[in-house]
Structure formats: structure tokens, C-alpha cells
Coordinates of C-alpha atoms in Angstrom, one line a residue:
Chain A
M1 CA -46.0 11.3 9.1
T2 CA -43.4 9.3 11.1
E3 CA -44.2 6.3 8.8
L4 CA -43.5 8.5 5.7
I5 CA -40.2 9.7 7.2
L6 CA -39.2 6.1 8.0
E7 CA -40.1 4.9 4.5
S8 CA -38.2 7.8 2.9
T9 CA -35.2 7.1 5.0
W10 CA -35.2 3.5 4.0
Q11 CA -35.5 4.5 0.3
T12 CA -32.5 6.8 0.6
I13 CA -30.5 4.1 2.3
L14 CA -31.5 1.6 -0.4
M15 CA -30.6 3.8 -3.3
V16 CA -27.3 5.0 -1.8
T17 CA -26.3 1.5 -0.7
L18 CA -27.2 -0.2 -4.0
S19 CA -25.5 2.5 -6.1
S20 CA -22.4 2.5 -3.9
V21 CA -22.0 -1.3 -4.2
I22 CA -22.5 -1.1 -8.0
G23 CA -20.3 1.9 -8.2
L24 CA -17.5 0.1 -6.4
L25 CA -17.9 -3.1 -8.3
V26 CA -17.6 -1.4 -11.6
G27 CA -15.6 1.6 -10.5
I28 CA -12.6 -0.3 -9.1
P29 CA -11.9 -2.4 -12.2
L30 CA -12.5 0.6 -14.4
G31 CA -10.2 2.8 -12.3
V32 CA -7.5 0.2 -12.3
F33 CA -8.0 -0.1 -16.1
L34 CA -7.6 3.7 -16.6
F35 CA -4.6 3.7 -14.4
I36 CA -2.6 0.9 -15.9
T37 CA -3.3 1.9 -19.5
D38 CA -2.0 5.4 -18.8
K39 CA 1.4 6.6 -20.0
G40 CA 4.3 4.9 -18.3
H41 CA 2.2 2.3 -16.5
L42 CA 1.8 -1.5 -16.6
C43 CA -0.2 -1.9 -19.8
Q44 CA 0.2 1.4 -21.5
N45 CA -2.3 1.9 -24.2
L46 CA -2.8 5.6 -24.8
W47 CA -5.5 5.3 -27.5
I48 CA -7.8 3.2 -25.3
N49 CA -6.9 5.3 -22.2
R50 CA -7.7 8.6 -23.8
S51 CA -11.0 7.4 -25.3
A52 CA -12.2 5.9 -22.0
S53 CA -11.1 9.1 -20.2
L54 CA -13.0 11.2 -22.7
I55 CA -16.2 9.3 -22.2
I56 CA -16.0 9.4 -18.4
N57 CA -15.3 13.1 -18.4
A58 CA -18.2 13.7 -20.8
I59 CA -20.6 11.8 -18.5
R60 CA -19.2 13.6 -15.4
S61 CA -19.8 17.0 -17.0
I62 CA -23.6 16.3 -17.2
P63 CA -25.5 17.9 -14.3
Y64 CA -27.0 15.1 -12.3
I65 CA -30.7 16.1 -12.8
I66 CA -30.2 16.1 -16.5
L67 CA -28.4 12.7 -16.4
V68 CA -31.4 11.3 -14.6
I69 CA -33.7 12.4 -17.4
A70 CA -31.2 11.4 -20.2
L71 CA -30.9 7.9 -18.8
I72 CA -34.7 7.2 -18.7
P73 CA -34.5 4.9 -21.8
M74 CA -31.6 2.9 -20.3
T75 CA -33.4 2.7 -16.9
R76 CA -36.5 1.3 -18.6
L77 CA -34.3 -1.3 -20.4
I78 CA -32.6 -2.4 -17.2
V79 CA -35.3 -2.2 -14.5
G80 CA -38.4 -2.5 -16.8
T81 CA -39.8 0.8 -15.6
S82 CA -38.5 4.4 -15.3
I83 CA -40.4 5.2 -12.2
G84 CA -39.7 4.2 -8.6
T85 CA -36.8 3.8 -6.1
L86 CA -35.1 1.0 -8.1
A87 CA -35.4 3.1 -11.3
A88 CA -33.8 6.0 -9.5
T89 CA -30.9 3.8 -8.6
V90 CA -29.8 3.4 -12.2
P91 CA -28.6 7.0 -12.8
L92 CA -27.3 7.1 -9.2
S93 CA -25.2 4.1 -10.0
I94 CA -23.8 5.7 -13.1
A95 CA -22.9 8.7 -11.1
A96 CA -21.3 6.5 -8.5
I97 CA -19.2 4.6 -11.0
M98 CA -17.9 7.9 -12.5
L99 CA -17.0 9.2 -9.0
F100 CA -15.4 5.9 -7.8
V101 CA -13.3 5.6 -11.0
R102 CA -11.6 8.9 -10.3
I103 CA -11.1 8.0 -6.6
V104 CA -9.5 4.7 -7.5
E105 CA -7.4 6.2 -10.2
D106 CA -6.1 9.0 -7.9
A107 CA -5.5 6.5 -5.1
L108 CA -3.4 4.3 -7.4
R109 CA -1.5 7.3 -8.7
I110 CA -0.1 8.1 -5.3
V111 CA 1.3 4.6 -4.8
P112 CA 5.0 5.1 -5.3
T113 CA 6.1 3.8 -8.7
G114 CA 9.1 2.2 -7.0
L115 CA 6.7 -0.4 -5.5
T116 CA 5.6 -1.5 -8.9
E117 CA 9.2 -1.6 -10.0
A118 CA 10.2 -3.7 -7.0
A119 CA 7.4 -6.2 -7.6
L120 CA 8.3 -6.5 -11.3
S121 CA 11.9 -7.0 -10.4
M122 CA 10.8 -10.0 -8.3
G123 CA 9.2 -11.5 -11.4
A124 CA 5.6 -10.6 -10.7
T125 CA 3.0 -10.6 -13.5
R126 CA 1.1 -7.5 -14.2
M127 CA -1.9 -9.1 -12.5
Q128 CA 0.2 -9.9 -9.4
V129 CA 1.5 -6.3 -9.3
T130 CA -2.1 -5.0 -9.4
K131 CA -3.5 -7.5 -6.9
K132 CA -0.6 -7.8 -4.4
V133 CA 0.9 -4.3 -4.6
L134 CA -1.2 -1.6 -6.2
L135 CA -4.6 -2.3 -4.8
P136 CA -3.5 -3.1 -1.2
E137 CA -1.3 0.0 -1.1
A138 CA -4.0 2.2 -2.5
L139 CA -6.7 0.8 -0.2
P140 CA -6.6 3.4 2.6
S141 CA -6.9 6.2 0.0
I142 CA -9.7 4.3 -1.7
V143 CA -11.6 4.0 1.5
S144 CA -11.2 7.6 2.5
G145 CA -12.2 8.7 -1.0
S146 CA -15.2 6.4 -1.0
T147 CA -16.5 8.0 2.2
L148 CA -16.7 11.3 0.3
V149 CA -18.3 9.6 -2.7
I150 CA -21.0 8.0 -0.6
I151 CA -21.8 11.3 1.1
S152 CA -22.1 13.0 -2.4
L153 CA -24.4 10.2 -3.4
I154 CA -26.7 11.0 -0.5
G155 CA -26.8 14.5 -2.0
F156 CA -27.5 13.3 -5.5
S157 CA -30.3 11.0 -4.2
A158 CA -32.3 14.1 -3.3
M159 CA -33.1 14.4 -7.0
A160 CA -34.6 10.9 -7.2
G161 CA -38.0 12.6 -6.8
A162 CA -37.8 13.6 -10.4
V163 CA -38.4 10.0 -11.4
G164 CA -40.6 9.1 -8.5
G165 CA -37.8 7.4 -6.6
G166 CA -38.8 8.8 -3.2
G167 CA -36.2 9.2 -0.5
L168 CA -35.6 11.9 2.1
G169 CA -34.7 14.6 -0.4
D170 CA -38.0 14.0 -2.3
L171 CA -39.9 14.1 1.0
A172 CA -38.3 17.4 1.9
I173 CA -39.1 19.0 -1.4
R174 CA -42.7 17.8 -1.5
Y175 CA -43.7 18.5 2.1
G176 CA -41.2 21.3 2.9
Y177 CA -41.1 23.3 -0.3
Q178 CA -44.5 22.6 -1.9
R179 CA -46.6 22.6 1.3
Y180 CA -44.2 24.7 3.3
N181 CA -44.0 22.3 6.2
L182 CA -40.8 23.4 7.9
T183 CA -40.9 20.7 10.6
V184 CA -40.5 18.0 7.9
V185 CA -37.6 19.8 6.4
L186 CA -35.8 20.1 9.8
E187 CA -36.5 16.4 10.5
V188 CA -35.1 15.4 7.2
I189 CA -32.0 17.6 7.7
A190 CA -31.5 16.0 11.2
I191 CA -31.6 12.5 9.7
L192 CA -29.2 13.4 6.9
V193 CA -26.7 15.0 9.3
V194 CA -26.7 11.8 11.4
M195 CA -26.4 9.6 8.3
V196 CA -23.4 11.7 6.9
Q197 CA -21.8 11.8 10.3
C198 CA -22.0 8.0 10.7
I199 CA -20.5 7.4 7.3
Q200 CA -17.7 9.9 7.9
V201 CA -16.8 8.5 11.3
L202 CA -17.0 4.9 10.0
G203 CA -14.9 5.8 6.9
D204 CA -12.3 7.6 9.1
R205 CA -12.0 4.6 11.5
I206 CA -11.5 2.1 8.7
T207 CA -9.0 4.3 7.0
K208 CA -7.1 4.7 10.2
K209 CA -7.2 1.0 10.9
I210 CA -5.8 -0.1 7.6
R211 CA -3.2 2.6 7.1
K212 CA -0.1 1.3 8.7
Chain B
M1 CA 40.3 -11.9 -5.6
D2 CA 40.7 -13.5 -8.9
T3 CA 37.3 -13.3 -10.5
Q4 CA 38.4 -12.5 -14.0
A5 CA 39.1 -16.1 -15.0
Q6 CA 35.5 -17.2 -14.5
E7 CA 32.6 -17.1 -16.9
P8 CA 30.7 -13.8 -16.3
I9 CA 27.3 -14.3 -14.6
L10 CA 25.9 -11.2 -16.3
E11 CA 27.0 -9.8 -19.6
L12 CA 25.8 -6.7 -21.4
N13 CA 26.5 -6.5 -25.1
G14 CA 26.2 -3.3 -27.2
I15 CA 23.4 -1.8 -25.2
Y16 CA 21.7 1.3 -26.6
K17 CA 18.8 3.1 -25.0
S18 CA 17.2 6.4 -25.7
F19 CA 14.3 8.4 -24.4
V20 CA 12.3 11.2 -25.8
D21 CA 12.5 14.3 -23.7
K22 CA 9.9 17.0 -23.1
T23 CA 10.8 19.0 -26.2
G24 CA 10.4 15.8 -28.3
D25 CA 14.1 15.3 -28.9
K26 CA 15.6 11.9 -28.7
V27 CA 18.2 11.6 -26.0
G28 CA 20.7 8.7 -26.1
V29 CA 20.9 7.7 -22.5
L30 CA 23.0 4.6 -23.1
Q31 CA 25.3 4.4 -26.0
D32 CA 26.9 1.1 -26.9
I33 CA 27.5 -0.2 -23.4
S34 CA 29.2 -3.6 -23.1
L35 CA 30.3 -5.0 -19.8
A36 CA 30.8 -8.4 -18.1
I37 CA 30.2 -9.0 -14.4
P38 CA 32.2 -11.9 -13.0
Q39 CA 30.5 -14.3 -10.6
G40 CA 31.1 -13.4 -7.0
S41 CA 32.4 -9.9 -7.6
I42 CA 31.2 -6.6 -6.2
T43 CA 31.0 -4.2 -9.1
G44 CA 30.5 -0.5 -8.7
I45 CA 29.0 1.7 -11.4
I46 CA 29.6 5.3 -10.7
G47 CA 28.7 8.5 -12.4
K48 CA 27.1 11.8 -11.7
S49 CA 23.4 12.1 -12.0
G50 CA 22.2 11.9 -15.6
A51 CA 25.1 9.7 -16.6
G52 CA 22.7 6.9 -17.4
K53 CA 23.8 4.5 -14.6
S54 CA 20.3 4.0 -13.2
T55 CA 18.9 3.2 -16.7
L56 CA 21.9 0.8 -17.2
L57 CA 21.0 -1.1 -13.9
R58 CA 17.4 -1.4 -15.1
C59 CA 18.5 -2.8 -18.3
M60 CA 20.2 -5.7 -16.4
N61 CA 16.8 -7.1 -15.3
L62 CA 14.9 -5.6 -18.3
L63 CA 12.8 -3.2 -16.2
E64 CA 14.0 -1.0 -19.0
R65 CA 14.2 -2.8 -22.3
P66 CA 17.2 -1.7 -24.3
D67 CA 16.6 -0.4 -27.8
Q68 CA 19.5 -2.5 -29.1
G69 CA 21.9 -5.0 -27.6
N70 CA 21.7 -8.2 -25.5
V71 CA 21.7 -8.9 -21.8
F72 CA 23.0 -12.4 -20.9
F73 CA 22.2 -13.7 -17.4
E74 CA 23.8 -17.1 -16.7
G75 CA 24.0 -17.7 -20.4
T76 CA 20.3 -16.8 -21.2
D77 CA 19.7 -13.8 -23.4
L78 CA 17.0 -12.0 -21.5
T79 CA 16.2 -9.7 -24.4
Q80 CA 15.2 -12.7 -26.5
A81 CA 13.5 -14.7 -23.7
P82 CA 9.8 -15.1 -23.6
R83 CA 8.0 -13.3 -20.8
D84 CA 7.6 -16.3 -18.4
I85 CA 11.3 -17.2 -18.8
L86 CA 12.2 -13.6 -18.1
R87 CA 10.1 -13.6 -14.9
Q88 CA 11.7 -16.8 -13.7
K89 CA 15.1 -15.3 -14.3
R90 CA 14.2 -12.2 -12.4
H91 CA 13.7 -14.3 -9.2
H92 CA 17.5 -14.7 -9.3
L93 CA 18.2 -11.1 -9.9
G94 CA 17.3 -9.4 -6.7
M95 CA 17.0 -5.6 -6.6
I96 CA 17.3 -3.1 -3.8
F97 CA 16.4 0.6 -4.0
Q98 CA 17.3 3.9 -2.6
H99 CA 13.9 4.4 -1.1
F100 CA 13.5 0.8 0.0
N101 CA 10.2 0.3 -1.7
L102 CA 8.7 -1.8 1.1
L103 CA 4.9 -2.4 1.1
S104 CA 3.6 -0.2 3.9
R105 CA 0.6 -2.4 4.6
R106 CA 2.5 -5.7 4.9
T107 CA 4.3 -6.9 8.0
L108 CA 8.1 -7.4 7.7
E109 CA 7.5 -11.1 7.3
D110 CA 5.0 -10.6 4.5
N111 CA 7.3 -8.1 2.8
V112 CA 10.2 -10.5 2.8
A113 CA 7.9 -13.3 1.7
L114 CA 6.5 -11.4 -1.3
P115 CA 9.0 -12.9 -3.9
L116 CA 8.0 -16.4 -2.7
E117 CA 4.4 -15.5 -2.9
I118 CA 4.9 -14.3 -6.5
A119 CA 6.7 -17.5 -7.3
G120 CA 3.8 -19.5 -5.9
H121 CA 5.5 -21.2 -2.9
P122 CA 3.3 -22.6 -0.1
K123 CA 2.6 -20.5 3.0
A124 CA 4.7 -22.6 5.4
K125 CA 7.8 -22.3 3.2
R126 CA 7.3 -18.6 2.8
R127 CA 7.0 -18.1 6.6
K128 CA 10.1 -20.2 7.3
T129 CA 12.3 -18.5 4.7
A130 CA 11.1 -15.0 5.7
Q131 CA 11.8 -15.6 9.3
S132 CA 15.2 -17.1 8.8
L133 CA 16.2 -14.2 6.6
L134 CA 15.0 -11.6 9.1
N135 CA 16.9 -13.4 11.8
R136 CA 20.0 -13.4 9.7
L137 CA 19.8 -9.7 9.0
G138 CA 19.4 -8.8 12.7
L139 CA 15.6 -8.3 12.7
S140 CA 14.5 -11.3 14.7
D141 CA 11.2 -10.9 16.6
R142 CA 10.1 -8.1 14.4
E143 CA 8.3 -10.1 11.8
N144 CA 4.9 -8.7 12.7
D145 CA 6.0 -5.1 12.8
Y146 CA 5.3 -2.7 9.9
P147 CA 7.9 -0.8 7.8
S148 CA 6.8 2.6 9.2
N149 CA 8.2 1.6 12.6
L150 CA 11.7 1.0 11.3
S151 CA 14.7 3.3 10.8
G152 CA 16.2 3.7 7.3
G153 CA 18.9 1.2 7.9
Q154 CA 16.5 -1.4 9.2
K155 CA 14.2 -0.8 6.2
Q156 CA 17.2 -1.4 3.9
R157 CA 17.9 -4.6 5.8
V158 CA 14.3 -5.8 5.2
A159 CA 14.7 -4.9 1.5
I160 CA 17.9 -6.9 1.3
A161 CA 16.1 -9.9 3.0
R162 CA 13.3 -9.5 0.5
A163 CA 15.7 -9.4 -2.5
L164 CA 17.4 -12.6 -1.2
A165 CA 14.1 -14.4 -0.5
G166 CA 13.6 -15.4 -4.1
N167 CA 17.0 -17.2 -4.1
A168 CA 18.8 -14.3 -5.7
R169 CA 22.3 -14.9 -7.2
V170 CA 22.8 -11.3 -8.2
L171 CA 21.9 -8.3 -6.2
L172 CA 21.2 -5.1 -8.2
C173 CA 21.6 -2.1 -5.9
D174 CA 20.2 1.2 -7.0
E175 CA 21.8 4.0 -4.9
I176 CA 21.0 2.0 -1.8
T177 CA 22.9 4.1 0.6
S178 CA 22.0 7.6 -0.6
A179 CA 19.1 7.9 1.9
L180 CA 21.1 6.7 4.8
D181 CA 23.5 8.4 7.2
P182 CA 27.2 7.6 7.0
E183 CA 27.2 5.2 9.9
T184 CA 24.3 3.2 8.6
T185 CA 25.9 3.3 5.1
T186 CA 29.0 1.6 6.5
D187 CA 26.8 -1.0 8.2
I188 CA 24.8 -1.9 5.1
L189 CA 27.9 -2.1 2.9
H190 CA 29.6 -4.4 5.4
L191 CA 26.5 -6.5 5.5
L192 CA 26.6 -6.8 1.7
R193 CA 30.2 -7.8 1.7
T194 CA 29.5 -10.5 4.3
L195 CA 26.5 -11.8 2.3
R196 CA 28.7 -11.9 -0.8
D197 CA 31.3 -14.0 1.0
E198 CA 28.8 -16.3 2.6
L199 CA 26.3 -16.8 -0.2
N200 CA 28.7 -16.3 -3.1
L201 CA 26.5 -13.5 -4.4
T202 CA 27.3 -11.2 -7.2
I203 CA 26.7 -7.6 -6.3
I204 CA 26.3 -4.6 -8.7
L205 CA 26.0 -1.2 -7.1
I206 CA 25.3 2.0 -8.7
T207 CA 26.2 5.1 -6.8
H208 CA 27.4 8.7 -7.2
E209 CA 29.6 8.4 -4.1
M210 CA 33.2 7.3 -4.5
S211 CA 33.2 6.4 -0.8
V212 CA 30.7 3.6 -1.5
I213 CA 33.0 2.2 -4.2
R214 CA 36.0 2.6 -1.9
A215 CA 34.3 0.6 0.9
I216 CA 33.4 -2.5 -1.0
C217 CA 33.9 -2.6 -4.7
D218 CA 36.4 -4.9 -6.5
H219 CA 35.7 -3.5 -9.9
V220 CA 34.5 -0.1 -11.1
F221 CA 32.8 1.2 -14.2
V222 CA 32.8 5.0 -14.5
M223 CA 29.9 6.2 -16.6
D224 CA 29.8 9.6 -18.4
A225 CA 27.2 10.8 -20.8
G226 CA 25.8 7.3 -21.5
K227 CA 29.1 5.7 -22.1
V228 CA 31.6 3.7 -20.0
A229 CA 34.4 6.3 -19.6
E230 CA 36.7 4.1 -17.7
Q231 CA 36.8 0.8 -16.0
G232 CA 39.1 -1.3 -14.0
P233 CA 39.9 -2.7 -10.6
A234 CA 38.9 -0.2 -7.9
E235 CA 42.4 0.5 -6.7
H236 CA 43.5 1.4 -10.3
I237 CA 40.6 3.8 -10.8
F238 CA 41.5 5.5 -7.5
S239 CA 45.2 5.7 -7.9
R240 CA 45.4 6.5 -11.6
P241 CA 42.2 8.0 -12.8
K242 CA 42.5 8.7 -16.5
H243 CA 39.2 10.1 -17.7
P244 CA 38.2 13.6 -16.7
A245 CA 34.9 12.3 -15.4
T246 CA 36.7 10.0 -13.0
Q247 CA 39.0 12.7 -11.9
A248 CA 36.0 14.9 -11.2
L249 CA 34.4 12.2 -9.1
L250 CA 37.7 11.7 -7.2
K251 CA 38.3 15.3 -6.6
P252 CA 36.9 15.3 -3.0
F253 CA 39.3 12.5 -2.2
L254 CA 42.4 14.0 -3.9
K255 CA 41.8 17.4 -2.5
Q256 CA 42.1 16.2 1.0
S257 CA 45.7 15.2 0.2
I258 CA 46.7 18.7 -0.5
P259 CA 46.2 20.9 2.6
E260 CA 44.9 24.4 2.0
F261 CA 48.0 26.2 3.2
I262 CA 50.0 24.5 0.5
Q263 CA 47.3 24.9 -2.1
D264 CA 47.4 28.6 -1.4
R265 CA 51.1 29.0 -2.0
L266 CA 51.2 26.7 -5.0
Q267 CA 52.3 28.4 -8.2
E268 CA 52.2 27.1 -11.7
K269 CA 55.3 29.0 -12.9
L270 CA 58.7 29.4 -11.6
C271 CA 59.5 32.6 -9.8
E272 CA 62.8 34.0 -11.2
T273 CA 63.8 36.1 -8.2
K274 CA 63.3 33.5 -5.5
E275 CA 64.3 30.0 -4.7
N276 CA 61.8 27.5 -6.0
K277 CA 60.9 24.0 -4.8
A278 CA 59.0 21.5 -6.9
I279 CA 55.9 20.1 -5.4
L280 CA 55.0 16.5 -6.5
R281 CA 52.2 14.2 -5.7
L282 CA 53.1 10.6 -5.4
I283 CA 50.3 8.1 -5.7
F284 CA 50.9 4.7 -4.2
S285 CA 48.7 1.7 -4.6
G286 CA 48.9 -2.0 -4.0
A287 CA 52.4 -3.3 -3.6
S288 CA 54.1 0.1 -3.9
A289 CA 52.2 1.3 -0.9
Q290 CA 53.9 -1.4 1.2
E291 CA 57.5 -0.6 0.3
P292 CA 59.8 2.1 1.9
L293 CA 60.2 3.7 -1.5
V294 CA 60.7 7.3 -0.2
S295 CA 63.7 6.4 1.9
Q296 CA 65.1 4.2 -0.9
F297 CA 64.8 7.2 -3.2
I298 CA 66.5 9.6 -0.8
R299 CA 69.4 7.3 -0.4
K300 CA 69.7 6.8 -4.1
A301 CA 69.4 10.4 -5.2
H302 CA 71.2 12.0 -2.3
T303 CA 68.6 14.7 -2.1
D304 CA 66.3 16.1 0.5
V305 CA 62.6 15.3 0.4
N306 CA 60.2 17.3 2.5
I307 CA 56.9 15.5 3.1
L308 CA 54.1 18.1 3.2
A309 CA 51.0 16.0 3.4
G310 CA 49.9 12.5 2.9
F311 CA 47.2 9.9 3.6
M312 CA 46.7 6.2 3.4
D313 CA 43.5 4.4 2.8
Q314 CA 42.0 1.1 1.9
I315 CA 40.0 0.5 -1.2
G316 CA 38.6 -2.9 -1.1
D317 CA 41.5 -5.1 -0.1
T318 CA 44.2 -2.7 -1.6
T319 CA 46.1 -0.1 0.3
F320 CA 46.2 3.2 -1.5
G321 CA 47.8 6.4 -0.6
T322 CA 49.2 9.7 -1.7
L323 CA 52.1 11.8 -0.5
V324 CA 52.7 15.4 -1.3
V325 CA 56.4 16.1 -1.3
E326 CA 58.7 19.0 -1.9
I327 CA 62.1 18.5 -3.6
P328 CA 64.7 20.9 -4.9
N329 CA 63.8 22.3 -8.3
N330 CA 66.6 20.7 -10.2
P331 CA 65.9 19.1 -13.6
A332 CA 68.2 16.2 -13.1
I333 CA 66.8 15.3 -9.7
L334 CA 63.2 15.8 -11.0
E335 CA 63.9 13.4 -13.8
Q336 CA 65.6 10.9 -11.6
T337 CA 62.6 11.0 -9.2
C338 CA 60.1 10.4 -11.9
T339 CA 62.0 7.5 -13.4
F340 CA 62.8 5.8 -10.1
L341 CA 59.3 6.0 -8.8
S342 CA 57.5 5.2 -12.0
T343 CA 59.4 2.0 -12.5
R344 CA 58.3 1.0 -9.0
G345 CA 54.6 1.5 -9.7
V346 CA 54.1 5.0 -8.2
A347 CA 52.3 7.6 -10.2
V348 CA 54.1 10.9 -10.1
E349 CA 52.2 14.1 -10.8
Q350 CA 53.9 17.5 -10.7
L351 CA 51.6 20.0 -9.0
G352 CA 53.7 23.2 -9.3
F353 CA 56.2 25.2 -7.3
I354 CA 56.5 26.8 -4.0
T355 CA 58.8 29.7 -3.5
H356 CA 61.0 30.3 -0.5
D357 CA 62.5 33.6 0.4

């Protein structure tokens, strides 16, 4: 049993870490893109902005369990199979991207517009404004928002069982719900609480350290 | 200071700018603005909020692109310049803001070095320039501090250092003292004047406070409803405001020259049953403020002059003052007064009458 719990914990960590990394890698540029193409910003392009926003909102409105099933063909294309931990990471990454995009966009939105104006008045290019002003100033909010996203991803990963992805959530459903083994459920809950606490504390510390 | 003879460093020609408001209507924020800023001058642009002054300032470095018209900086038409030329020119058009706009996550040194970083200068040079500027502006030893640990006045000093770092020849100042207390305001304005004298900077300030103009400006543009309502040397604008917008902005200043107890008794019409005295306001500026004109006049007109109130002040380098006087209500004397004083450069304004029992 201990082995099973350890394996499931590892699967959860793997899924959440992978999808967070992918989410950040894609979500940050996409969030920046959505922000700067919005009305009154650096590269205003309302047509592209509204279309991208519409697609993101559409994906976000799909309940996660349905997204997992809907993405099966895409998962098969990317991972080669639609079953297993790696396969479960695909829909989780998509969800992560959608969450990170909004976090990044909101974080950029609270950077005072005067800072952009100041940088432009110094002769900065739009790329320089983004890299030297917007992203560094938004970083503390991006980190604190990311903490929340990663915690939500742990929640989402519980549904990985639907495509045989394993993980703690899957373990709790199979042993706790289907065989009514309450001990397993409690153990899983304990591990999840510790995990979430660690992420929260770490996130808060980093945010505090980088916010001057 | 004679700055008029020189070639202007910045020139705006027929600038129009309009925005679309919430209801979808087009609002002309700037309507046919033309102005020339002489090299080395301190120019004030004043107007109440919504007069378009902030937009006008942003047109000078093209943060706002005018719908029509040209902006010449050192002979280059910025509106026609390609993007990279415009960016190069902006290095020499420093800008400072009401809310400082410092980067919260950079140290003071890195804040000041930002324009140099943008221009691609090597790190050693950036460090050296930033530190020497911070020293010059009285912030030595604080280069590793963060903006959140500074007072408003100190933040504005860092912002000025940053604006100068890119080798600015013009400083565009956007309501830079509106978030500061009066004492700090005076400090910052004196600092700007010193920098102008030492570095031969050209400074353009927008403000809604006449006191800022009074403290340092050589030349004033009064904006009203998207147009230049009035312009001229600061002392002229103060002593002889012509446009209603200017008069409205000056009201707090002029009011203090008529004490309330006189204001209360002041009447517009003559009172038939009592003895009337005429109340005049005499406005002196420049040379007329230095001469003993009142005593000269008394001797000449053989009349009594009762001084009710008065104040003297300096606007830029020019002395400026007003006197409120009471003279007998006699048409001959009144006319003589006006002629005598007007020919000597004093503006005379008849405020009304006061009755004596």
C-alpha cells in the first residue's frame, strides 16, 4: 500500500510540475500577447485580441473532466497514446495555459501605465518596454497568481484517473470510493494538504522577496 | 534673459488632436496649436484640467501622435521621422511625471541607468553616469535603495536624474509638483532652475498652478479648450492678463490684493447721498515696480491717495506688484491718474466705489 501511495504521489508531482512548466512557457507569452494587443496598449490590434480572447474563454468554460475526454485525439497525436500519466498531462497543460494566461494578463494590467509611458519617452522599443518594464514589474503578481494556479492544477489532476493517468486523486477514488477504504482517503488528504501548504508558503516567500 | 533671438529647439506647427469619447463623439482636444520653445528657456503651459495641456506635452515627444501638424525638435520633424530616428531623438527629450513612474523593483541606480540601458550603453558607463547623477541630485550613497523607501521629493529627484541620464536637452515636465507638498515643490523647482543654468537645458512644464509658473517660468502659454488662449513673458501674463481663462487662473493671486473688509464695502455704483471715493487697482511690473510712481503722482496731481492694500512679488526675475488705492471721486483727477500711470507702464483698473459718511 505504501508503495502505491508513493507511486501516486510521484505521478501527481510529475503531472502538476510538467503542466505548470508548459503552462508558464506558453501562458506567459500568450498573456503578454493578449495584454499588448488590447485597447490602448503597445501593439493594439483589437481584431486579433478579441478572437484570441474568445477562444481562450471558450476553452476555459469547458468543465475539466469534459476537456480531458474532448482532448483525447490531440493527446494521442502528441504523446502517441491516450492512456497514462503523460497522456493525462496534455489536458492538464491546456488547463494550465488557460489559467496562466489570465494570471499574466491581470498582473500586467495592474502595472501603472505611466511606467510604459516613461520607458517609451526614453526611446524604448516595444520589446524593451515588455522585457525591462512590464514583465519585471508584474513579476510579484505573476508569482502569487501562479501559486494559486498550481494549487488548482493539483485539484484538476484528481481527474487524471479518467484516462488512466494515476496520481493521488485517482488512488483516493479507486480505493476510498470504490472499495471504501477510508484510511487511504485520509492519507491522500494528508499528503495533498502538505503539498498545497508547501506550495503556498514557498509562493508567498518568493513573492515577498521580489516585491520591493 | 534674451532667448527670443535664438532658433527654437522645439517647435509645434498647427497641431490638431481629437479623441473619441464614451458616447462616440469626436472631441477636439487640441485645435491648431503652434508654438516655439526657445533653447534654454523655462516655459510654462498652464490651464485647468481638460484644457488639453497634458495631451499637448505628449505630442512634443510623440507619445501622442497628432492628427495633423508637425513637431520639430532641433530641426527634425518628428512626425515624419522613421521609428528608430524618433527613438533616438527621444533620448534627448527627457520626461518627468506627476507620479514619478519609477520602477519599483529596480534600485535607484538601475532606475537612473534605464535610459542608458535602453540606448545600449555598456554596464560600466551606466553605473558611472547613474552614480554621478544621483550624487549631483543629493542622493549619494542611496544607489542600492529602492524607490518605496523614498519620500515624494526624493522620488522626483530620482526621476529627474533618470530623465537626464540619456543626455536630455529638453525636459518635459508633466504636473511634476502636483503630488508634492509646498516646501518640496519649491525645492524641486529651484533644482530645475539650477539644472537649466548649469546644463543649458530647455524646460517645459505643464501645470494648473500659477505658483509654479511664478516660481520659475520665463514664458507662459495659457491653454483653454484646446487652444492657446494667451501667451507671453510670465510677468506680462501676471500683470496684464487679457483672456478670461488667464484671469480665472490668476484669481487666487489677485484676490489676495483686495482685503475682505474692502471687498465687502466695495460698490459698483455711486451712492448719491454720501461722499464717494474711487477705488483703483494699480498693477506694476518690471521697471514700473522699481520707480516711486505713487509719490510722483501725488505731487503732480495735488491730490490725496490712500493706500488700502498692496503686495509685491517676484515672477521669474521680474518684480510684480499691485496696489489698491482710494482717491477722490473726481472725473478730472481720475482721468489724470489713468493717463499718468498708463504712460509709465502701470495698468489701472477701476474696481468701484466706497462711500464715506
